[in-house]
Short mmCIF file of C-alpha atoms and ligand atoms in Angstrom, two decimals:
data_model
loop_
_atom_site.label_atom_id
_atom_site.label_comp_id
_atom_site.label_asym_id
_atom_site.label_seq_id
_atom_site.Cartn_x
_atom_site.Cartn_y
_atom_site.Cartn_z
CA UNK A 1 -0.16 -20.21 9.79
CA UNK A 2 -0.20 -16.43 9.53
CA UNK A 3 -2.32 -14.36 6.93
CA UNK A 4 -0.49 -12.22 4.77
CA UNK A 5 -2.84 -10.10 2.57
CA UNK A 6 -0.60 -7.73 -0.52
CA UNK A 7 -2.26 -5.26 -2.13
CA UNK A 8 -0.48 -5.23 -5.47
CA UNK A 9 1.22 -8.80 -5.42
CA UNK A 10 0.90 -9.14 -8.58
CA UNK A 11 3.93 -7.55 -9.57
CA UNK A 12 7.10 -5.57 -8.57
CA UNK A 13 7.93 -5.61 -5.13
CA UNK A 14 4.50 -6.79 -3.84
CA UNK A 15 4.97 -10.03 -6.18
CA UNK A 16 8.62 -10.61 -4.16
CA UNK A 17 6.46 -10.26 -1.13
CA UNK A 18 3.94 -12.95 -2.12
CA UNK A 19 6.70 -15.59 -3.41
CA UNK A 20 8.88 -14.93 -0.11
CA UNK A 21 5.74 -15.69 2.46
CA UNK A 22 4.33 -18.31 0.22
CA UNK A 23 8.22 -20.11 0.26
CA UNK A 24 7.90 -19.43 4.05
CA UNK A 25 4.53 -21.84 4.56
CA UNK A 26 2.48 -18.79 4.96
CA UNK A 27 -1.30 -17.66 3.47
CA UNK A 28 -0.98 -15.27 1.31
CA UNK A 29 -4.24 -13.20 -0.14
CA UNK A 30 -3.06 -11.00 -3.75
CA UNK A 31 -4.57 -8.31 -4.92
CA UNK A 32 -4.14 -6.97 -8.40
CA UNK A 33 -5.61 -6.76 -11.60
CA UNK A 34 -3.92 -9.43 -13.36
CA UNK A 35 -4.59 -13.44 -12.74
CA UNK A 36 -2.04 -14.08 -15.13
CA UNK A 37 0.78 -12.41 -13.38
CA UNK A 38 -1.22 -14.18 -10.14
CA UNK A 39 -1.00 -17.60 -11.98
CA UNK A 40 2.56 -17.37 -12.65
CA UNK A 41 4.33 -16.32 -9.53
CA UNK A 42 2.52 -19.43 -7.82
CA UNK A 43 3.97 -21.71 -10.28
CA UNK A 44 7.44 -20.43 -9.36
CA UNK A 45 6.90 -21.42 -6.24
CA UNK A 46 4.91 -24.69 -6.57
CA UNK A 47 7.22 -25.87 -8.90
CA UNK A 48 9.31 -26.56 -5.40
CA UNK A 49 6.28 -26.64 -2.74
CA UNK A 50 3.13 -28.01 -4.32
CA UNK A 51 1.33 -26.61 -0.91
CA UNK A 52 1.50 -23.40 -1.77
CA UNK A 53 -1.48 -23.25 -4.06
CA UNK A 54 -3.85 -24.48 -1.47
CA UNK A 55 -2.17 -21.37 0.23
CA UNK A 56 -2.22 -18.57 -2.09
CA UNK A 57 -5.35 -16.87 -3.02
CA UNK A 58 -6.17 -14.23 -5.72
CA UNK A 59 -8.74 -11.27 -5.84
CA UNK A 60 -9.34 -9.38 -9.00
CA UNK A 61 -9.45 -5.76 -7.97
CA UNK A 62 -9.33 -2.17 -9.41
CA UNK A 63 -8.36 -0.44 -6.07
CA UNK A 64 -8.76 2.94 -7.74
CA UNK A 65 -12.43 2.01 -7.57
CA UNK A 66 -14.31 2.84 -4.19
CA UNK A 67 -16.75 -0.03 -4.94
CA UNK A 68 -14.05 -2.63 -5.68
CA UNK A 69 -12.42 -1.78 -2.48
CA UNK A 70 -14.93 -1.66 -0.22
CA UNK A 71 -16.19 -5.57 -1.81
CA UNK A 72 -12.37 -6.50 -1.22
CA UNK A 73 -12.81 -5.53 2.22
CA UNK A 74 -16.12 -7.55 3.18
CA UNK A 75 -14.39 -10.58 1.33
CA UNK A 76 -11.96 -10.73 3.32
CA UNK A 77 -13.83 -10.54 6.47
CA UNK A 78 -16.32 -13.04 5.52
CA UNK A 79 -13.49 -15.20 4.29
CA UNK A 80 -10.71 -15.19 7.26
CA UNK A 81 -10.73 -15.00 10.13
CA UNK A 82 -7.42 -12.57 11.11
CA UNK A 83 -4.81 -10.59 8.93
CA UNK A 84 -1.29 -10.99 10.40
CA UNK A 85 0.02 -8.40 7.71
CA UNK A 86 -1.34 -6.10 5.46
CA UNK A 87 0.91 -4.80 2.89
CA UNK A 88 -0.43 -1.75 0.96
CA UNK A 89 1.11 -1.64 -2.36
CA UNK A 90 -0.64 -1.28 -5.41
CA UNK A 91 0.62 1.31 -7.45
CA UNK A 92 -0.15 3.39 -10.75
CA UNK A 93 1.65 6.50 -11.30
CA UNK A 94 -0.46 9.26 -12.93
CA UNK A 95 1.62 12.57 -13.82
CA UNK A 96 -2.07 13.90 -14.87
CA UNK A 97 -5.02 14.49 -13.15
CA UNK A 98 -7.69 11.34 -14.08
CA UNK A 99 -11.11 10.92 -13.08
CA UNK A 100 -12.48 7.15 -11.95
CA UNK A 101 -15.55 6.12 -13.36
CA UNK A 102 -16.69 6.55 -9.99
CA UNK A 103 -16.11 10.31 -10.46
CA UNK A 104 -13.12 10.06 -8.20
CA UNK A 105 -9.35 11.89 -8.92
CA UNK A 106 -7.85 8.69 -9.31
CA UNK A 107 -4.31 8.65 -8.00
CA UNK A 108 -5.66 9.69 -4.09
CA UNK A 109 -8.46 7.29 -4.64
CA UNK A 110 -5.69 4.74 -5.56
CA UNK A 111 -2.74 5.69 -2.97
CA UNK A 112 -4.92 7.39 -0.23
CA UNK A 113 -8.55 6.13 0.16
CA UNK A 114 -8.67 2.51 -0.91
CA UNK A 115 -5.94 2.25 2.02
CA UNK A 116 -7.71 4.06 4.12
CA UNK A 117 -10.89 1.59 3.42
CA UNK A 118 -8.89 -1.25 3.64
CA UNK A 119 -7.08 -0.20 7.22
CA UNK A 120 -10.32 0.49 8.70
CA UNK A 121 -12.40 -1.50 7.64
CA UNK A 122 -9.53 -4.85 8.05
CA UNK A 123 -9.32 -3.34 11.68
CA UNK A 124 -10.99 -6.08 13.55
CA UNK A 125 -8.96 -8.75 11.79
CA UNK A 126 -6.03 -7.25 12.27
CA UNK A 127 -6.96 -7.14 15.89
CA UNK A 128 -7.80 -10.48 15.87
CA UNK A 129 -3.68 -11.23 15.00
CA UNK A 130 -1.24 -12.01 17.94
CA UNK A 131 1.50 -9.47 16.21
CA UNK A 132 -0.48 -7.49 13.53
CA UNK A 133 1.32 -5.82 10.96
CA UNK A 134 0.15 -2.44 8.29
CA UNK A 135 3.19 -2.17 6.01
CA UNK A 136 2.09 0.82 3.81
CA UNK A 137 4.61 1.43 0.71
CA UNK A 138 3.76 5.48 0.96
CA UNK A 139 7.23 6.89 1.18
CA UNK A 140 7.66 8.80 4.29
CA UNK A 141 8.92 12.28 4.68
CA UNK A 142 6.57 14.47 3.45
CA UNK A 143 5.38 17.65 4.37
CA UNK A 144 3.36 18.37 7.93
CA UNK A 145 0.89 20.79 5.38
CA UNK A 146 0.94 18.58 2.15
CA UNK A 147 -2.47 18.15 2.51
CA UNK A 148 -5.51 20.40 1.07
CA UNK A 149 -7.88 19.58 3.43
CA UNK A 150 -10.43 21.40 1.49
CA UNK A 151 -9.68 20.22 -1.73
CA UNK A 152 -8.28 16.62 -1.52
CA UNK A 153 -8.97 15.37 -5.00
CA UNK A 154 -7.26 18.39 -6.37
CA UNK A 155 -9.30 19.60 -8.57
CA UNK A 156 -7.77 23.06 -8.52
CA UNK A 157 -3.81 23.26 -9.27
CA UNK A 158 -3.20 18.90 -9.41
CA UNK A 159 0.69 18.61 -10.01
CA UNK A 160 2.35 15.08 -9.92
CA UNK A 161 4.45 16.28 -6.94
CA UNK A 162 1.99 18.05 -4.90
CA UNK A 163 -0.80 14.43 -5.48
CA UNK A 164 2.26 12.26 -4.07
CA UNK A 165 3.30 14.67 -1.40
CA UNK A 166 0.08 14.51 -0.20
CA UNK A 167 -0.77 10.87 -0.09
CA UNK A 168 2.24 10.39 1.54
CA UNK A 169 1.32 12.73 4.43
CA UNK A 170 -2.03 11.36 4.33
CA UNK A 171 -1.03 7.84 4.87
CA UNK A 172 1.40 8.89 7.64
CA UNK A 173 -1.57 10.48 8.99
CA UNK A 174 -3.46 7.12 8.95
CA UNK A 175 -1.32 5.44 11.01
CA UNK A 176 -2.08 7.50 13.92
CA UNK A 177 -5.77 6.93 13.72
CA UNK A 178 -5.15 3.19 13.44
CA UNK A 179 -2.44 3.05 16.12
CA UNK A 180 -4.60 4.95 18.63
CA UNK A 181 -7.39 2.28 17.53
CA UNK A 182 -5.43 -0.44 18.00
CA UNK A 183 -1.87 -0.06 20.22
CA UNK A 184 -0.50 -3.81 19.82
CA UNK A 185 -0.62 -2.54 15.84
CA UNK A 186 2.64 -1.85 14.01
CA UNK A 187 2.13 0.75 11.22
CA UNK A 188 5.34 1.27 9.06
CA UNK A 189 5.03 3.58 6.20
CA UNK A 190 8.06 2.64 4.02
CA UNK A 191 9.93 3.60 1.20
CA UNK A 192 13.09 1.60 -0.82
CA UNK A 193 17.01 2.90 -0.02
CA UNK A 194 16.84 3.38 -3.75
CA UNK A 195 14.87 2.45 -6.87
CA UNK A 196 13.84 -0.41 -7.60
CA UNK A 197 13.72 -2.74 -11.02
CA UNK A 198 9.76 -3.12 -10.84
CA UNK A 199 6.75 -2.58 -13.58
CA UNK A 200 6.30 0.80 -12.90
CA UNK A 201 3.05 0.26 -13.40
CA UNK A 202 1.45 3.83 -14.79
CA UNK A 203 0.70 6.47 -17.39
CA UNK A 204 4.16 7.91 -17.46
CA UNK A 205 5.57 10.31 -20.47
CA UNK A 206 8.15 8.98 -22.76
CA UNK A 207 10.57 11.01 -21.06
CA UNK A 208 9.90 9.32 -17.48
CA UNK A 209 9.44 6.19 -18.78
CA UNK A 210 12.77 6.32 -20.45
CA UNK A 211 14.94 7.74 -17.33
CA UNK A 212 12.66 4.88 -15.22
CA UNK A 213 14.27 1.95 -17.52
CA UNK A 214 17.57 3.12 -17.67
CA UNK A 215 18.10 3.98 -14.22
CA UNK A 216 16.26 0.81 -13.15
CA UNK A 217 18.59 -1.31 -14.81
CA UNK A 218 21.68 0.73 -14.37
CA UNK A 219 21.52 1.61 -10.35
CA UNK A 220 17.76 -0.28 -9.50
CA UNK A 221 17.46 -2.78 -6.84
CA UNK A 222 15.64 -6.20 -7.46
CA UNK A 223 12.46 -6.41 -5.77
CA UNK A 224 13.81 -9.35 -4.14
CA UNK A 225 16.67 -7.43 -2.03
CA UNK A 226 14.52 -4.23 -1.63
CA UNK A 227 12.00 -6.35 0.17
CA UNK A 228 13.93 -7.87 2.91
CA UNK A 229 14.07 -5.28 5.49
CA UNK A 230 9.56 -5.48 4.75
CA UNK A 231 10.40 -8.92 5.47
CA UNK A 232 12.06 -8.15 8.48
CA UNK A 233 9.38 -5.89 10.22
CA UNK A 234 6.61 -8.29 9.13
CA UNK A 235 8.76 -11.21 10.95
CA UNK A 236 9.57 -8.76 13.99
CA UNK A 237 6.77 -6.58 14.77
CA UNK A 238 7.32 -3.35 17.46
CA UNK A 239 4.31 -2.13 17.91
CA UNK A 240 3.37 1.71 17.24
CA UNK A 241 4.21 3.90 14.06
CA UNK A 242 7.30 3.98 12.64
CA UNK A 243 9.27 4.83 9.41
CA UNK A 244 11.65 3.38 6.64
CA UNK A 245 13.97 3.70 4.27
CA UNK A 246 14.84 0.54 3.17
CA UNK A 247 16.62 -0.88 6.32
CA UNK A 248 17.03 2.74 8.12
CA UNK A 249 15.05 3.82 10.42
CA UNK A 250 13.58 7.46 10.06
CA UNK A 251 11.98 10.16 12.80
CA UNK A 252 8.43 10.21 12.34
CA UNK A 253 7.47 13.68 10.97
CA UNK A 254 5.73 15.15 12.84
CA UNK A 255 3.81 18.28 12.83
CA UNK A 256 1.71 20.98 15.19
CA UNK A 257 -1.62 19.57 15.01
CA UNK A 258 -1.13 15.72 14.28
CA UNK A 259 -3.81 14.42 15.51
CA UNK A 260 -6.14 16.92 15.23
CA UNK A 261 -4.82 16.53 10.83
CA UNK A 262 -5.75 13.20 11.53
CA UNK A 263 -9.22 13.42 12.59
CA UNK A 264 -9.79 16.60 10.03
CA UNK A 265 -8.72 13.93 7.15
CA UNK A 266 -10.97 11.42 8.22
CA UNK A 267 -14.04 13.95 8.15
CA UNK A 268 -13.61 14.75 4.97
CA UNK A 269 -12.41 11.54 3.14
CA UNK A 270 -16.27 10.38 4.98
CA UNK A 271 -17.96 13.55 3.61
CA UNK A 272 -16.19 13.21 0.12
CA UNK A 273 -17.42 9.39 0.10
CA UNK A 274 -20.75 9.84 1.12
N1 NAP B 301 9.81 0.95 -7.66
C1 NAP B 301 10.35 1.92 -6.94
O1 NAP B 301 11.53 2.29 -7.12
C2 NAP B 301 9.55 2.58 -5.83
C3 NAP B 301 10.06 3.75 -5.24
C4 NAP B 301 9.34 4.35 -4.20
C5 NAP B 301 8.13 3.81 -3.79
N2 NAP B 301 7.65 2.68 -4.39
C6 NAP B 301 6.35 2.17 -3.92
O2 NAP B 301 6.43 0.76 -3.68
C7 NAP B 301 5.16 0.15 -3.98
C8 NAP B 301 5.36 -0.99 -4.95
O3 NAP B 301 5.89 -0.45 -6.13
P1 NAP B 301 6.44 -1.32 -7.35
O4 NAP B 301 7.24 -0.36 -8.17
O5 NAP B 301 7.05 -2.57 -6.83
O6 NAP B 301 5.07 -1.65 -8.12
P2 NAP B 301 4.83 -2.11 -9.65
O7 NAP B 301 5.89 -3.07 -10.08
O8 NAP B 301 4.60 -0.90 -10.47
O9 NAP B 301 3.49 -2.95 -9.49
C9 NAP B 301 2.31 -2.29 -9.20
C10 NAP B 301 1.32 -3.28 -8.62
O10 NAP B 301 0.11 -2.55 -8.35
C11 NAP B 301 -0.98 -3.21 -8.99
N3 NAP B 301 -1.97 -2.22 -9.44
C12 NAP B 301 -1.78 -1.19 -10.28
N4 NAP B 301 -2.93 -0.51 -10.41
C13 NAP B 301 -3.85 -1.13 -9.65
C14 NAP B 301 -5.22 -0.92 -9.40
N5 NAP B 301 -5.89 0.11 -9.95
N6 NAP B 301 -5.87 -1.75 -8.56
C15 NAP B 301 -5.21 -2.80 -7.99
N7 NAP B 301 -3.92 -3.06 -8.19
C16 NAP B 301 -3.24 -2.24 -9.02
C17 NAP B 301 -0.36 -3.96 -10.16
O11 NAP B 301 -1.21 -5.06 -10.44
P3 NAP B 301 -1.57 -5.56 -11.93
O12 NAP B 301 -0.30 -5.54 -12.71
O13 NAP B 301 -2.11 -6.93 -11.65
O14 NAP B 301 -2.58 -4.60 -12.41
C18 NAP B 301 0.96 -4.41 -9.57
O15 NAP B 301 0.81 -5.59 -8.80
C19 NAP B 301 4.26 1.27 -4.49
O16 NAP B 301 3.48 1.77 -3.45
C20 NAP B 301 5.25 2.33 -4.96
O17 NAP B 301 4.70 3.64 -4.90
C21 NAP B 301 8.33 2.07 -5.41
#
């Protein structure tokens, strides 16, 4: 039985996720902040397959929290024994700059680091899979130099576009440092064709929330169909980076000094959390 951990199955597309592998006999680990939302995509299913509560577990987890992330992380390694997929995403879309508790901007801590935690720190389970999988929702495509390596939390000039552009680099940049780690690993960072009917789960202005509904219910996708080609890479695994669009393959963007990005990130996401 493979291991399917979600990071934001609670809802949206990560819920589709958990219902599809729990249908398909698989385990499947949920992360999110809400065991109600947990509670009541298991019924769905058990309501047909009474085996898939035994199979579907929940952790309560505010991933914009170092802390909280880092206890997910030694959970689940003193709790199973491999990860056959990870799928990264839990989402809440800031257009302003927020602080964590933890002192943290919290839309990097959210979209970049608790990732980056999870990938690295899930990297000997993963290993321990036949086929492992990293599906990370960060839409690819961005920018070789969207990242401020010297200011990462953006605490000088944070825009909405400039945070996402550089997460998404960021997370592209992560799946060199795991695939070099680990070569039998397929990291996909993936984006939807188009949008998708989900929670939209975030601080948004009227206006945004507004255009959101109306163009999620006039040209959005269900979660359900946007998830299949996720399904599909999970199922068939080619190991090595790639990049999605829904269905379509994408060139990996890449830039002058890759890897050398890669290991300048990694210094100081380390120095910022120590
Ligand atoms: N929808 C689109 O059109 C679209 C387009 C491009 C990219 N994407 C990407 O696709 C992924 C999934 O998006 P979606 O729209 O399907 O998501 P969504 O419906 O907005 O759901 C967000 C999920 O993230 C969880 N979450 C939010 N804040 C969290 C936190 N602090 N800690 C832990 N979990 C948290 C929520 O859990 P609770 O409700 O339990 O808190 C929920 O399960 C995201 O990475 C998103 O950026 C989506």
């Amino acid at each position: 039985m493979r291991t399917i951990v979600i990071t934001g199955g609670t809802d949206g597309m990560g819920a589709a996720l958990a219902r599809h592998f729990l249908k398909a006999g698989d385990r499947v680990v949920v992360l999110g902040r809400s065991r109600s939302k947990f509670q009541a995509l298991v019924t769905t299913v058990t309501s047909k397959d009474q085996s898939a509560a035994s199979r579907a577990e929940y952790i309560a987890a505010d991933l914009s929290l170092v802390a909280d992330s880092r206890r997910v992380v030694e959970h689940l390694k003193a709790n199973h024994e491999r990860i056959d997929a990870l799928v990264l995403a839990a989402s809440f879309i800031r257009q302003r700059r927020h602080t964590t508790s933890e002192g943290h901007e919290a839309s990097w801590a959210l979209f970049f680091v608790s990732k980056y935690l999870f990938v690295t720190g899930l990297a000997t389970l993963l290993h321990a899979a036949e086929r492992p999988v990293v599906v990370n929702t960060a839409v690819p495509g961005a920018r070789p130099d969207a990242i401020d390596f010297d200011d990462l939390q953006m605490i000088n000039g944070f825009t909405f576009k400039r945070s996402n552009a550089q997460q998404r680099r960021a997370n592209e940049l992560l799946g060199i440092l795991a695939t070099i780690q680990n070569p039998d690993l397929t990291y996909v960072t993936w984006g939807p064709a188009r949008l998708v009917r989900s929670s939209f789960a975030g601080e948004l202005s009227t206006g945004m929330k507004a255009a959101s509904a109306i163009l999620g219910t006039l040209i959005g996708q269900r979660p359900e169909a946007a998830v299949l080609p996720i399904i599909d890479i999970i199922d068939a695994p080619a190991p090595g980076r790639a990049a999605y669009r829904g269905a379509r393959k994408l060139s990996l963007t890449v830039g002058d000094h890759d890897e050398k990005d890669a290991a300048r990130l990694v210094a100081a996401v380390d120095g910022d959390l120590r």
